[in-house]
GROMACS .gro file of C-alpha atoms in nm:
model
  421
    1UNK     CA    1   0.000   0.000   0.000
    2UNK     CA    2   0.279   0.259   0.079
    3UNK     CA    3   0.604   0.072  -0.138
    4UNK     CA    4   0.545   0.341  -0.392
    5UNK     CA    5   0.560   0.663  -0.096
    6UNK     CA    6   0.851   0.488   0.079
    7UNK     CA    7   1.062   0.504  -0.232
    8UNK     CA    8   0.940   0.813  -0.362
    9UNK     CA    9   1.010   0.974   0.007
   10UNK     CA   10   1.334   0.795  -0.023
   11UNK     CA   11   1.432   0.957  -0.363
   12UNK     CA   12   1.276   1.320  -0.258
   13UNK     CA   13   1.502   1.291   0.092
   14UNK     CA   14   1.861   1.219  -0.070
   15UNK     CA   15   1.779   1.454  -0.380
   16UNK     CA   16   1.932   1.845  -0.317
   17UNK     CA   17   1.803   2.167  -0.424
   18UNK     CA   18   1.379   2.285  -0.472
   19UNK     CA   19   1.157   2.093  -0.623
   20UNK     CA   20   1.006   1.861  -0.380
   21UNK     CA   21   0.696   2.036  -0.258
   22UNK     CA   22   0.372   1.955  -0.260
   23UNK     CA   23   0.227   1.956  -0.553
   24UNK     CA   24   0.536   1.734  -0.708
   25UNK     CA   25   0.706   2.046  -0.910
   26UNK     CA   26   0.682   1.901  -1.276
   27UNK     CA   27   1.039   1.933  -1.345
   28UNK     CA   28   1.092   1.661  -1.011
   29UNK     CA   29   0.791   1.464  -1.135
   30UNK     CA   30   0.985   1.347  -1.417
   31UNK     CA   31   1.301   1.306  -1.276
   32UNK     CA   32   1.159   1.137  -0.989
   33UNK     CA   33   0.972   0.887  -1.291
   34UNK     CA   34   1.304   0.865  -1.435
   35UNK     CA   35   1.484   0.769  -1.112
   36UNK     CA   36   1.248   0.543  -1.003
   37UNK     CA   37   1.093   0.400  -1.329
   38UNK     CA   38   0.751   0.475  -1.240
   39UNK     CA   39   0.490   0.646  -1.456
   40UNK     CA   40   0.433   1.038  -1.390
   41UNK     CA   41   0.051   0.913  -1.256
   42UNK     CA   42   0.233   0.665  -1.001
   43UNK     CA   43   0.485   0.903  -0.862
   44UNK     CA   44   0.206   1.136  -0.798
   45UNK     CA   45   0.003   0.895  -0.624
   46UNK     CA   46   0.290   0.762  -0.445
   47UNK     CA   47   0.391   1.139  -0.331
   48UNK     CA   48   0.054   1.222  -0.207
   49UNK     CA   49   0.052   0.932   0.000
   50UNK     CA   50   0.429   1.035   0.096
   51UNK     CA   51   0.275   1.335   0.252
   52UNK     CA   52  -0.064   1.187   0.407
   53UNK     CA   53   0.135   0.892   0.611
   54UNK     CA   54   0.406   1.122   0.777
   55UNK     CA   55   0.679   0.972   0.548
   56UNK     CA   56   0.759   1.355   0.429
   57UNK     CA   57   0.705   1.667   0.632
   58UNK     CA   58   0.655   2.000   0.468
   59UNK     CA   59   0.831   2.317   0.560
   60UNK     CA   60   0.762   2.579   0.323
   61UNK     CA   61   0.840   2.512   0.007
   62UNK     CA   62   1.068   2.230   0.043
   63UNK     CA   63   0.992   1.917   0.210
   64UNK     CA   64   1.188   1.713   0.451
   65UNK     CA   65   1.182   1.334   0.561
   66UNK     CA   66   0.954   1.245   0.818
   67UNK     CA   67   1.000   1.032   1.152
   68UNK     CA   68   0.820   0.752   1.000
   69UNK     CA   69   1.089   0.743   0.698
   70UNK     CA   70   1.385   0.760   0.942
   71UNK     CA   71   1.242   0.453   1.142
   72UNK     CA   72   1.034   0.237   0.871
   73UNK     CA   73   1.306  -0.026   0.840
   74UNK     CA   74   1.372  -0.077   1.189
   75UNK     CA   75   1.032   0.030   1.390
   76UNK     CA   76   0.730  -0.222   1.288
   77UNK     CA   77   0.521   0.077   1.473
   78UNK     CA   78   0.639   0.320   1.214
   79UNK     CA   79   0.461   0.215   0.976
   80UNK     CA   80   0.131   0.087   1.093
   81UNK     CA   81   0.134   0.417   1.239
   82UNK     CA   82   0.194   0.570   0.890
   83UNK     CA   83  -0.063   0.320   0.721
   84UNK     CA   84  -0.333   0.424   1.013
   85UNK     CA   85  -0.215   0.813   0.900
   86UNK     CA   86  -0.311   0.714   0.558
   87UNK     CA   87  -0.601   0.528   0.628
   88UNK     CA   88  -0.743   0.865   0.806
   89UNK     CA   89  -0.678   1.043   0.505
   90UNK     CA   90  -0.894   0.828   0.317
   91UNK     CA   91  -1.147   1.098   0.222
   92UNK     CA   92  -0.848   1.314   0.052
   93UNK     CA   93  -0.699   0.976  -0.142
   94UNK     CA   94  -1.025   0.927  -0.254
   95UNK     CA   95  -1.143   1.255  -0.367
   96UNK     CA   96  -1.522   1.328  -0.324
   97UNK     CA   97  -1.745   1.407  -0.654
   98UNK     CA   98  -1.749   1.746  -0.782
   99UNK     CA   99  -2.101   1.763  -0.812
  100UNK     CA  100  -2.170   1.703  -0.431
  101UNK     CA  101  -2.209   1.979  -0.153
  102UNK     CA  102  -1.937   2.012   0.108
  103UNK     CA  103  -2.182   2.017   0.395
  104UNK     CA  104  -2.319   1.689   0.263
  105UNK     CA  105  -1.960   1.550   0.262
  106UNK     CA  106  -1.880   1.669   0.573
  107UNK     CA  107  -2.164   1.458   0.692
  108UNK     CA  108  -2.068   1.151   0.527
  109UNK     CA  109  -1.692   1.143   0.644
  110UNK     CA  110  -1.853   1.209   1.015
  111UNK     CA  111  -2.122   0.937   0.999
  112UNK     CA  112  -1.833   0.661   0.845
  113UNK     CA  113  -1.697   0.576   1.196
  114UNK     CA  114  -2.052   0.424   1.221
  115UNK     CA  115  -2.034   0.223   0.937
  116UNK     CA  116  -1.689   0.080   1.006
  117UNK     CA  117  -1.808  -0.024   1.342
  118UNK     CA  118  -2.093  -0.252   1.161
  119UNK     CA  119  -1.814  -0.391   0.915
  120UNK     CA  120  -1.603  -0.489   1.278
  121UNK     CA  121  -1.878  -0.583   1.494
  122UNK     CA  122  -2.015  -0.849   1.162
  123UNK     CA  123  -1.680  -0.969   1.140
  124UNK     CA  124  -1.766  -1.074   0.734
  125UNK     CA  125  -1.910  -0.944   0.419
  126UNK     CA  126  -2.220  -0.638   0.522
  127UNK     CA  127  -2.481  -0.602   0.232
  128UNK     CA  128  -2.457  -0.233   0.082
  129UNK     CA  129  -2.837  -0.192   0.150
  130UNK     CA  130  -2.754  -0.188   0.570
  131UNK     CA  131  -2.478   0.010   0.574
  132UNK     CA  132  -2.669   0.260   0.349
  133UNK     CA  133  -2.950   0.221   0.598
  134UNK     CA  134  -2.665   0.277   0.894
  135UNK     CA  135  -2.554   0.589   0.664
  136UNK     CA  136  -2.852   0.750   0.636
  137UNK     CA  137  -2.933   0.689   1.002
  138UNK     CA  138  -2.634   0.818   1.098
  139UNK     CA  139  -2.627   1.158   0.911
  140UNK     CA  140  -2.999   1.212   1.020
  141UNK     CA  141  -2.890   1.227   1.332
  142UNK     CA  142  -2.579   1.438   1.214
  143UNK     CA  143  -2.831   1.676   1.129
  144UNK     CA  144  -3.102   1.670   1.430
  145UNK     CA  145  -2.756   1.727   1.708
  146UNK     CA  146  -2.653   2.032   1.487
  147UNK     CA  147  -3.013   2.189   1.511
  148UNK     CA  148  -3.045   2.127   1.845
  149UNK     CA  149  -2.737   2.355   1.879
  150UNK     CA  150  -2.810   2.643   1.629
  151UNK     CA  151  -3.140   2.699   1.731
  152UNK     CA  152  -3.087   2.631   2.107
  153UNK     CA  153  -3.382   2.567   2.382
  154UNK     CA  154  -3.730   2.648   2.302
  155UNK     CA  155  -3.715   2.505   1.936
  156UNK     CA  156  -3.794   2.120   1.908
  157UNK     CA  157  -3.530   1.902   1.713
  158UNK     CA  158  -3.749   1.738   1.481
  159UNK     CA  159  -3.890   2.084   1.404
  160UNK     CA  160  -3.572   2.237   1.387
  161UNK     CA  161  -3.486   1.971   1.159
  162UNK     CA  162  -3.796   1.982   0.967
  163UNK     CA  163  -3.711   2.322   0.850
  164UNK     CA  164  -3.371   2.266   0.797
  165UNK     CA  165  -3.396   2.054   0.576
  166UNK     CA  166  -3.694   2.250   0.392
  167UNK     CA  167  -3.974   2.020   0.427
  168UNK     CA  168  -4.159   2.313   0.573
  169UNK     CA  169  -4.087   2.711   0.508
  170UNK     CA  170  -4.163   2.929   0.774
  171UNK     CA  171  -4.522   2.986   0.621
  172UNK     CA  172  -4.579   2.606   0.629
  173UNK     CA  173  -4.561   2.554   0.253
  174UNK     CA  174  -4.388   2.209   0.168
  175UNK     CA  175  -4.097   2.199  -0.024
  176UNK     CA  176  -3.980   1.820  -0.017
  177UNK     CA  177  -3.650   1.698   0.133
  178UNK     CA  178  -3.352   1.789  -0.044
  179UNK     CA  179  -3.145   1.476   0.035
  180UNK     CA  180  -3.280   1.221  -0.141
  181UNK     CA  181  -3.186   0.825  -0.080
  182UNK     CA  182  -2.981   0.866  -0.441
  183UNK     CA  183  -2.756   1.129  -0.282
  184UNK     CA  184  -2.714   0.907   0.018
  185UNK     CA  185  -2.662   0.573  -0.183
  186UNK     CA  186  -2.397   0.819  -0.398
  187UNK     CA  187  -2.189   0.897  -0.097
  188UNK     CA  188  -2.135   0.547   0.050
  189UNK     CA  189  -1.968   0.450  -0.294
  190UNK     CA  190  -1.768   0.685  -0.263
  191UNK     CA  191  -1.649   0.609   0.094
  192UNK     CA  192  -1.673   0.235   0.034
  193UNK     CA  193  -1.428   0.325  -0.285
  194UNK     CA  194  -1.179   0.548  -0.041
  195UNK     CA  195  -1.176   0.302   0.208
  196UNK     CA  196  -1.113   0.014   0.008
  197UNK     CA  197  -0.844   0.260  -0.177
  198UNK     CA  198  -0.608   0.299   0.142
  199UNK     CA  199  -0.653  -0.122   0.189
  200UNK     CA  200  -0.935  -0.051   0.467
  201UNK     CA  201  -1.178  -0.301   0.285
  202UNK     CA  202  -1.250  -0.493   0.022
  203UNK     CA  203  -1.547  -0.462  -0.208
  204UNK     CA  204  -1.794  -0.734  -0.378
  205UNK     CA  205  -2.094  -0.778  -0.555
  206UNK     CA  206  -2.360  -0.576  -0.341
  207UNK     CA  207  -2.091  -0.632  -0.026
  208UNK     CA  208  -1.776  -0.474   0.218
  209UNK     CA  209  -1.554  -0.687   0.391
  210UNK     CA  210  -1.288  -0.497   0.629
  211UNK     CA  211  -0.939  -0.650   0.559
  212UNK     CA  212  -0.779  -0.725   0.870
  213UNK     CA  213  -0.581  -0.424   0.823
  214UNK     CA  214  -0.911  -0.251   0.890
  215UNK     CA  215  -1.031  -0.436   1.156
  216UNK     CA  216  -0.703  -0.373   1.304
  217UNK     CA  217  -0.762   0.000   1.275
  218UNK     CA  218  -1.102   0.023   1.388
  219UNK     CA  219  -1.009  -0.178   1.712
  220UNK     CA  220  -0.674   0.111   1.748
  221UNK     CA  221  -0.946   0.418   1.728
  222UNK     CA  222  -1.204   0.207   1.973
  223UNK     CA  223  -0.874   0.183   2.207
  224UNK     CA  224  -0.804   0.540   2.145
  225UNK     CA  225  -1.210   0.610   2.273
  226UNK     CA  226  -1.138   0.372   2.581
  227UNK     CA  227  -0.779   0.504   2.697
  228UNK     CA  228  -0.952   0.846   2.701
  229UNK     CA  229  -1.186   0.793   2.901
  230UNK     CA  230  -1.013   0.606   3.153
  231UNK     CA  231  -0.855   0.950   3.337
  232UNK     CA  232  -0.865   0.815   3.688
  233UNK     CA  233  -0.700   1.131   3.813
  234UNK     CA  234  -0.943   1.338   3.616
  235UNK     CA  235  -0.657   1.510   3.414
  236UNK     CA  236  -0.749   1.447   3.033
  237UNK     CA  237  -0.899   1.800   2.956
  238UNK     CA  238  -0.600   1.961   3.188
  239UNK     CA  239  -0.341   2.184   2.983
  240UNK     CA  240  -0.005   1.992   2.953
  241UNK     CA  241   0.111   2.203   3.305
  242UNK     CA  242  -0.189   2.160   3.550
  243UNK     CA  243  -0.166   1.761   3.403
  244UNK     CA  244   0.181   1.703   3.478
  245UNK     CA  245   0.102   1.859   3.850
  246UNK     CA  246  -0.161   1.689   3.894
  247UNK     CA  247   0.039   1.338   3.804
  248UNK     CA  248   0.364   1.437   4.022
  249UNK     CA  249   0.210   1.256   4.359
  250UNK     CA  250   0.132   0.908   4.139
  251UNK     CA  251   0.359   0.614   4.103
  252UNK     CA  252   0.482   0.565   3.759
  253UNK     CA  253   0.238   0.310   3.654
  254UNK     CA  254  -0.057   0.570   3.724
  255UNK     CA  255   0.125   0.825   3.582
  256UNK     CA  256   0.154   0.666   3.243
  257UNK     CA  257  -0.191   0.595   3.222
  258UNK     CA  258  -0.278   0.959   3.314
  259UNK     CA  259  -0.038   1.036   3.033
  260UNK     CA  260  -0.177   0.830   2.786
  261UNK     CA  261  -0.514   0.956   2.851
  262UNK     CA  262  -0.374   1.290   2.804
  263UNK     CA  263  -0.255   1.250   2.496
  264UNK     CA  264  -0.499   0.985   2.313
  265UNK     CA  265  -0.717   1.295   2.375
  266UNK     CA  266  -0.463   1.528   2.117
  267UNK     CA  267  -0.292   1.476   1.839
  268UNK     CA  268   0.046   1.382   1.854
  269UNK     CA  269   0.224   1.760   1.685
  270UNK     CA  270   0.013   1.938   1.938
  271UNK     CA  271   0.064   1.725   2.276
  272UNK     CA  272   0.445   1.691   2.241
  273UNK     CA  273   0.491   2.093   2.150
  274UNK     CA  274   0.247   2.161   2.489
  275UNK     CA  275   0.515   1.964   2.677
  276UNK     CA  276   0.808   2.087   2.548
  277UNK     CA  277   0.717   2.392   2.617
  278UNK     CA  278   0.619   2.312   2.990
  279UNK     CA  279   0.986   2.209   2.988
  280UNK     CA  280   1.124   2.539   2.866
  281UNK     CA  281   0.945   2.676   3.170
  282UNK     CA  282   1.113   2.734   3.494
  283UNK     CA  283   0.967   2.479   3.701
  284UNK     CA  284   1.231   2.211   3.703
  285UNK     CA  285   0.978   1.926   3.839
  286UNK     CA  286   0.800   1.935   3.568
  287UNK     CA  287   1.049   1.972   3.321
  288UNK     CA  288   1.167   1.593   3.429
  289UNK     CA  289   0.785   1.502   3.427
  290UNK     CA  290   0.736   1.701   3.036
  291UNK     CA  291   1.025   1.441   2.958
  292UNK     CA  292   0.868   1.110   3.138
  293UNK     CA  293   0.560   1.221   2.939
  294UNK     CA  294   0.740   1.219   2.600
  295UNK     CA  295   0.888   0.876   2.676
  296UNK     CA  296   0.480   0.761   2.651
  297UNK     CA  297   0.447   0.908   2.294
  298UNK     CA  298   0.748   0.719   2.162
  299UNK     CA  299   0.874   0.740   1.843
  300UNK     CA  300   0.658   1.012   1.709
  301UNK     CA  301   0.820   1.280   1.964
  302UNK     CA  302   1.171   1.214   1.835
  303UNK     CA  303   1.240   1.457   1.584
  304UNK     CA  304   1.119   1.721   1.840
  305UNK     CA  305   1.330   1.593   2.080
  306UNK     CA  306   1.605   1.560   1.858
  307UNK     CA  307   1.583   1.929   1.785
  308UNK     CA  308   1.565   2.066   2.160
  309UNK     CA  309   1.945   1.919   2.232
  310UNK     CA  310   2.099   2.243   2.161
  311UNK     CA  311   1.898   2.447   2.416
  312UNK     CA  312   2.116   2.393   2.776
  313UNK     CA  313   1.824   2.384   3.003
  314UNK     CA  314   1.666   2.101   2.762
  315UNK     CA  315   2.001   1.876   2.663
  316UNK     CA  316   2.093   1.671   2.926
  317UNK     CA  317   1.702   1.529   2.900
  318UNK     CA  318   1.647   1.512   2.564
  319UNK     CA  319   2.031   1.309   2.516
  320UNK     CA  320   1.859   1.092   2.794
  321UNK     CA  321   1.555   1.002   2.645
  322UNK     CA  322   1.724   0.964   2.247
  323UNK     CA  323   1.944   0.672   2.480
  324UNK     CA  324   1.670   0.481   2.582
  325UNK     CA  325   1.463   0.564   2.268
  326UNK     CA  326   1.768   0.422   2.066
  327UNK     CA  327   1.754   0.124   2.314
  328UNK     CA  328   2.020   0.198   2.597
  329UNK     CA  329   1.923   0.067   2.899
  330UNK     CA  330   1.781   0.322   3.114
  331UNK     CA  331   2.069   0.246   3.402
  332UNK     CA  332   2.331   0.311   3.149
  333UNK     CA  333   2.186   0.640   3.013
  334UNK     CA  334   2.392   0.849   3.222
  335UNK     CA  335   2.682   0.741   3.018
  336UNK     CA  336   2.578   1.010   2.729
  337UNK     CA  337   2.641   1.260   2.923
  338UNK     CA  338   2.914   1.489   2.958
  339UNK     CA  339   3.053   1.576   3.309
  340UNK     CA  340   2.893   1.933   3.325
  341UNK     CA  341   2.550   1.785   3.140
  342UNK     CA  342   2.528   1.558   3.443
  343UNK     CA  343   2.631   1.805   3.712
  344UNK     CA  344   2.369   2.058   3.522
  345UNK     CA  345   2.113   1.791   3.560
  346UNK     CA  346   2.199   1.681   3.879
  347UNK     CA  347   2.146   2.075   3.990
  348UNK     CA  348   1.788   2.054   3.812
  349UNK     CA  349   1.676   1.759   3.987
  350UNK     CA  350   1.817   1.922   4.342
  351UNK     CA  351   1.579   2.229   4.219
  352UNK     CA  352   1.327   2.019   4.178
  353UNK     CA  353   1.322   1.804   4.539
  354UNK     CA  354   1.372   2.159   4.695
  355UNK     CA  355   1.082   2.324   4.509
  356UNK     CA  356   0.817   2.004   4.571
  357UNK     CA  357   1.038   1.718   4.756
  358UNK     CA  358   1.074   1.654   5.124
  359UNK     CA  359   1.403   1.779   5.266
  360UNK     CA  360   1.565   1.442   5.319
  361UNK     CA  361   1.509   1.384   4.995
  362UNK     CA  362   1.738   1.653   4.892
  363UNK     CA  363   2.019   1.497   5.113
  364UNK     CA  364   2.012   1.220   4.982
  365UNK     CA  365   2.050   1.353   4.643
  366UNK     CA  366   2.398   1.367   4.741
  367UNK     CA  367   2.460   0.999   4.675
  368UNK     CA  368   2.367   1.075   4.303
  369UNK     CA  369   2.642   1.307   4.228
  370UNK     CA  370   2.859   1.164   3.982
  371UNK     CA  371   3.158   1.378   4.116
  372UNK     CA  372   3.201   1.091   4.426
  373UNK     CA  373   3.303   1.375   4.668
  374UNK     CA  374   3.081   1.720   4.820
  375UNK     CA  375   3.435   1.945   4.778
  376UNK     CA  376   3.433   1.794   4.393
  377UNK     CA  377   3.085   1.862   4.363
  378UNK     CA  378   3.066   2.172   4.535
  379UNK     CA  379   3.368   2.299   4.241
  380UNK     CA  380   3.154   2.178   3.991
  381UNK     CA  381   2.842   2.301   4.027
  382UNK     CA  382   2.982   2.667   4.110
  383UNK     CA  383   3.097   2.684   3.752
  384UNK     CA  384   2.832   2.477   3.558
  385UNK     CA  385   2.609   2.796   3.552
  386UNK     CA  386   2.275   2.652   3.650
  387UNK     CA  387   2.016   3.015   3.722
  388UNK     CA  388   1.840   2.763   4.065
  389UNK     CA  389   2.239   2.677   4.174
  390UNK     CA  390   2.207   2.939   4.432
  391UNK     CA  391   1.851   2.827   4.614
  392UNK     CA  392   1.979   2.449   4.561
  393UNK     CA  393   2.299   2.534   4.808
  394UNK     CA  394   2.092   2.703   5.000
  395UNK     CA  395   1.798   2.500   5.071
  396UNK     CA  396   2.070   2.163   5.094
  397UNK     CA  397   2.302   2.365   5.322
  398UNK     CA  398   1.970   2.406   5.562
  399UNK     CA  399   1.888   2.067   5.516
  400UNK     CA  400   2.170   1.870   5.583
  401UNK     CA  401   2.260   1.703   5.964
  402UNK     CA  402   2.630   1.785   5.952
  403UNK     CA  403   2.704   2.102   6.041
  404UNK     CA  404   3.050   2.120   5.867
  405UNK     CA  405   2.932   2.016   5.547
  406UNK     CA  406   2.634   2.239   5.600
  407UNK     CA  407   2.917   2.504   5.667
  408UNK     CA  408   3.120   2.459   5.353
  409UNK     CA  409   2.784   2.437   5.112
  410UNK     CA  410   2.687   2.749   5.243
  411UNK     CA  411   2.992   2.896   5.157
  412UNK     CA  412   2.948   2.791   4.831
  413UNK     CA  413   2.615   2.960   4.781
  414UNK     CA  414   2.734   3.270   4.923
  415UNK     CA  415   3.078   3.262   4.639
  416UNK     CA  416   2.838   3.207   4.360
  417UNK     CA  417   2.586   3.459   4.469
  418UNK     CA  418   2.870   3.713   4.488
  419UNK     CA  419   3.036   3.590   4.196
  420UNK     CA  420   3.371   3.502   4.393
  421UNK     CA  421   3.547   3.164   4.315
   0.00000   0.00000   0.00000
């Protein structure tokens, strides 16, 4: 379904200079043809579907490869997650008629969901007759909901809808529906065609099968529904900041479910830019919780996270979570980090146990220092530069039991606060 948008994506990724926009400038449509030995109608196709399943990102006028093309030979995920980007596209593969109304489009691609349930739920072949029935159903109801809310209280829906539809004027005089069962009958071919077009279903005489393919889909968007709903914390319709509070008191298990619910409620673009920029903020808990978020959206957050590593505050995370995302284990992270990346860190995580942690916590963040020694660690964080080092002293020097330790890391506050060595 995608071989031909792989290679095209492949060919548009290594090939320099403009030309590989969207639409396919004609002067790369043929050398892409020529490249590729493909007809100019194929590469086309193939480049459309390029851009609908995330294999090629736009940015201006040039495009760039996506995540999915970086991982699709070595991420199985990758690409059912591009076919399922496809297979929500289906509507733009599958152009609608010309000669149909928008608003009678819009309909039908909101009343499909329906149908594909039936297709799953009969797990065979469903006669064309019921799911028109189901269709027609379906947008009726469309149309009743979105009455109810135009016209508000006072105004019954099958009145409202009544006149919508012109059946009755506002004198009473009858005009006859304007959808007829031809129009509806019209716009399940097409659907049934742009489904079965992206591999969703097959088609027979007077029939639709789903193709497992499909059925796998329609059970990931039912999971989708279901992992939504199940907020036990109540945080889904939180903004990324007030959710990442709100999970901060929860084991991890908990916390990734709140997470997921969180995000199966967004798309992916929108979710993991919320969080990143919770992370640019100057709360340092919730940085390291923006970051433990990302690590639930996977493989789609990489390029994102790729592109935060030069920003200071952001780099010793982000190199953490491309380790484990490339399959380090997560004790051996640390290792891809420089000295003053994990002394900056270790200064964030200190600002973080001050600002929401317990004060023997902070103490025995002391054990985590990679330095080995409090005079080592003590010279290293005084030059590492971190805007919280001179609260973290602070608040550890009033923590800790030993008063000559105490002593010297209140010394060391006072020398960066004044700016002395």
């Amino acid at each position: 379904m995608l071989a031909d948008a792989v290679r095209i994506a492949h060919w548009a990724a290594g090939t320099p200079g403009p030309g590989t926009a969207a639409p396919l400038a004609a002067h790369a449509l043929e050398r892409a043809a020529t490249a590729l030995e493909l007809s100019p109608a194929q590469v086309r196709a193939g480049w459309d579907r390029a851009r609908l399943a995330g294999l090629v990102e736009l940015h201006g006028d040039t495009a760039r490869p996506g995540w999915r093309l970086r991982a699709w030979d070595r991420d199985d995920s990758a690409v059912l997650r591009g076919w399922v980007a496809l297979f929500d596209a289906w509507s733009l593969v599958h152009a609608a008629p010309a000669d149909i109304e928008a608003g009678a489009v819009a309909e039908a691609v909101e009343a499909v969901p329906q149908v594909l349930s039936l297709l799953q739920l009969s797990a065979g072949p469903v006669t064309v007759p019921a799911l028109l029935d189901l269709l027609g159903q379906r947008v009726a109801e469309l149309q009743e909901e979105r009455c109810e809310v135009l016209l508000g209280p006072g105004r019954t829906a099958p009145a409202a809808a009544a006149e919508t539809a012109g059946i009755a004027g506002p004198a009473g005089i009858a005009a006859g529906p304007t959808r007829s069962d031809d129009l509806n009958a019209l716009l399940l071919d097409w659907a049934l065609e742009g489904l079965a077009a992206v591999g969703a279903l097959t088609l027979g005489k007077g029939h639709a099968t789903l193709t497992p393919l499909g059925n796998w889909a329609v059970w990931v968007k039912l999971e989708q529904i279901c992992v939504a709903a199940q907020s036990p914390a109540g945080n889904i319709e939180q903004s990324a900041a007030d959710m990442l509070l709100g999970c901060a008191r929860l084991t991890p298990g908990p916390a990734r479910d709140e997470y997921r619910a969180w995000l199966a409620a967004r798309t992916v673009g929108s979710a993991v830019a919320e969080l990143l920029a919770v992370a640019r903020g100057e709360d340092a808990l919730l940085r390291g919780l923006a970051f433990e978020a990302l690590r639930v959206v996977g493989a789609p957050a990489e390029p994102e996270v790729r592109s935060v590593l030069a920003e200071p505050s952001l780099r010793p995370y982000a190199l953490l979570w491309l380790a484990e995302y490339e399959g380090n284990d997560p004790d051996d992270a640390q290792d891809v980090l420089s000295r003053e990346e994990a002394t900056w860190l270790w200064v964030d995580t200190a600002a973080a146990v001050a600002d929401h942690g317990e004060t023997g916590l902070l103490v025995r963040h002391l054990d985590s220092a990679v330095q080995g020694t409090v005079p080592a660690l003590l010279d290293e964080v005084r030059a590492v530069g971190h805007p919280r080092t001179v609260q973290v002293l602070v608040a550890l020097a009033a923590a800790h039991p030993d008063p000559a330790l105490a002593k010297a890391v209140r010394r060391a506050a006072f020398q960066v606060h004044t700016g002395g060595a």
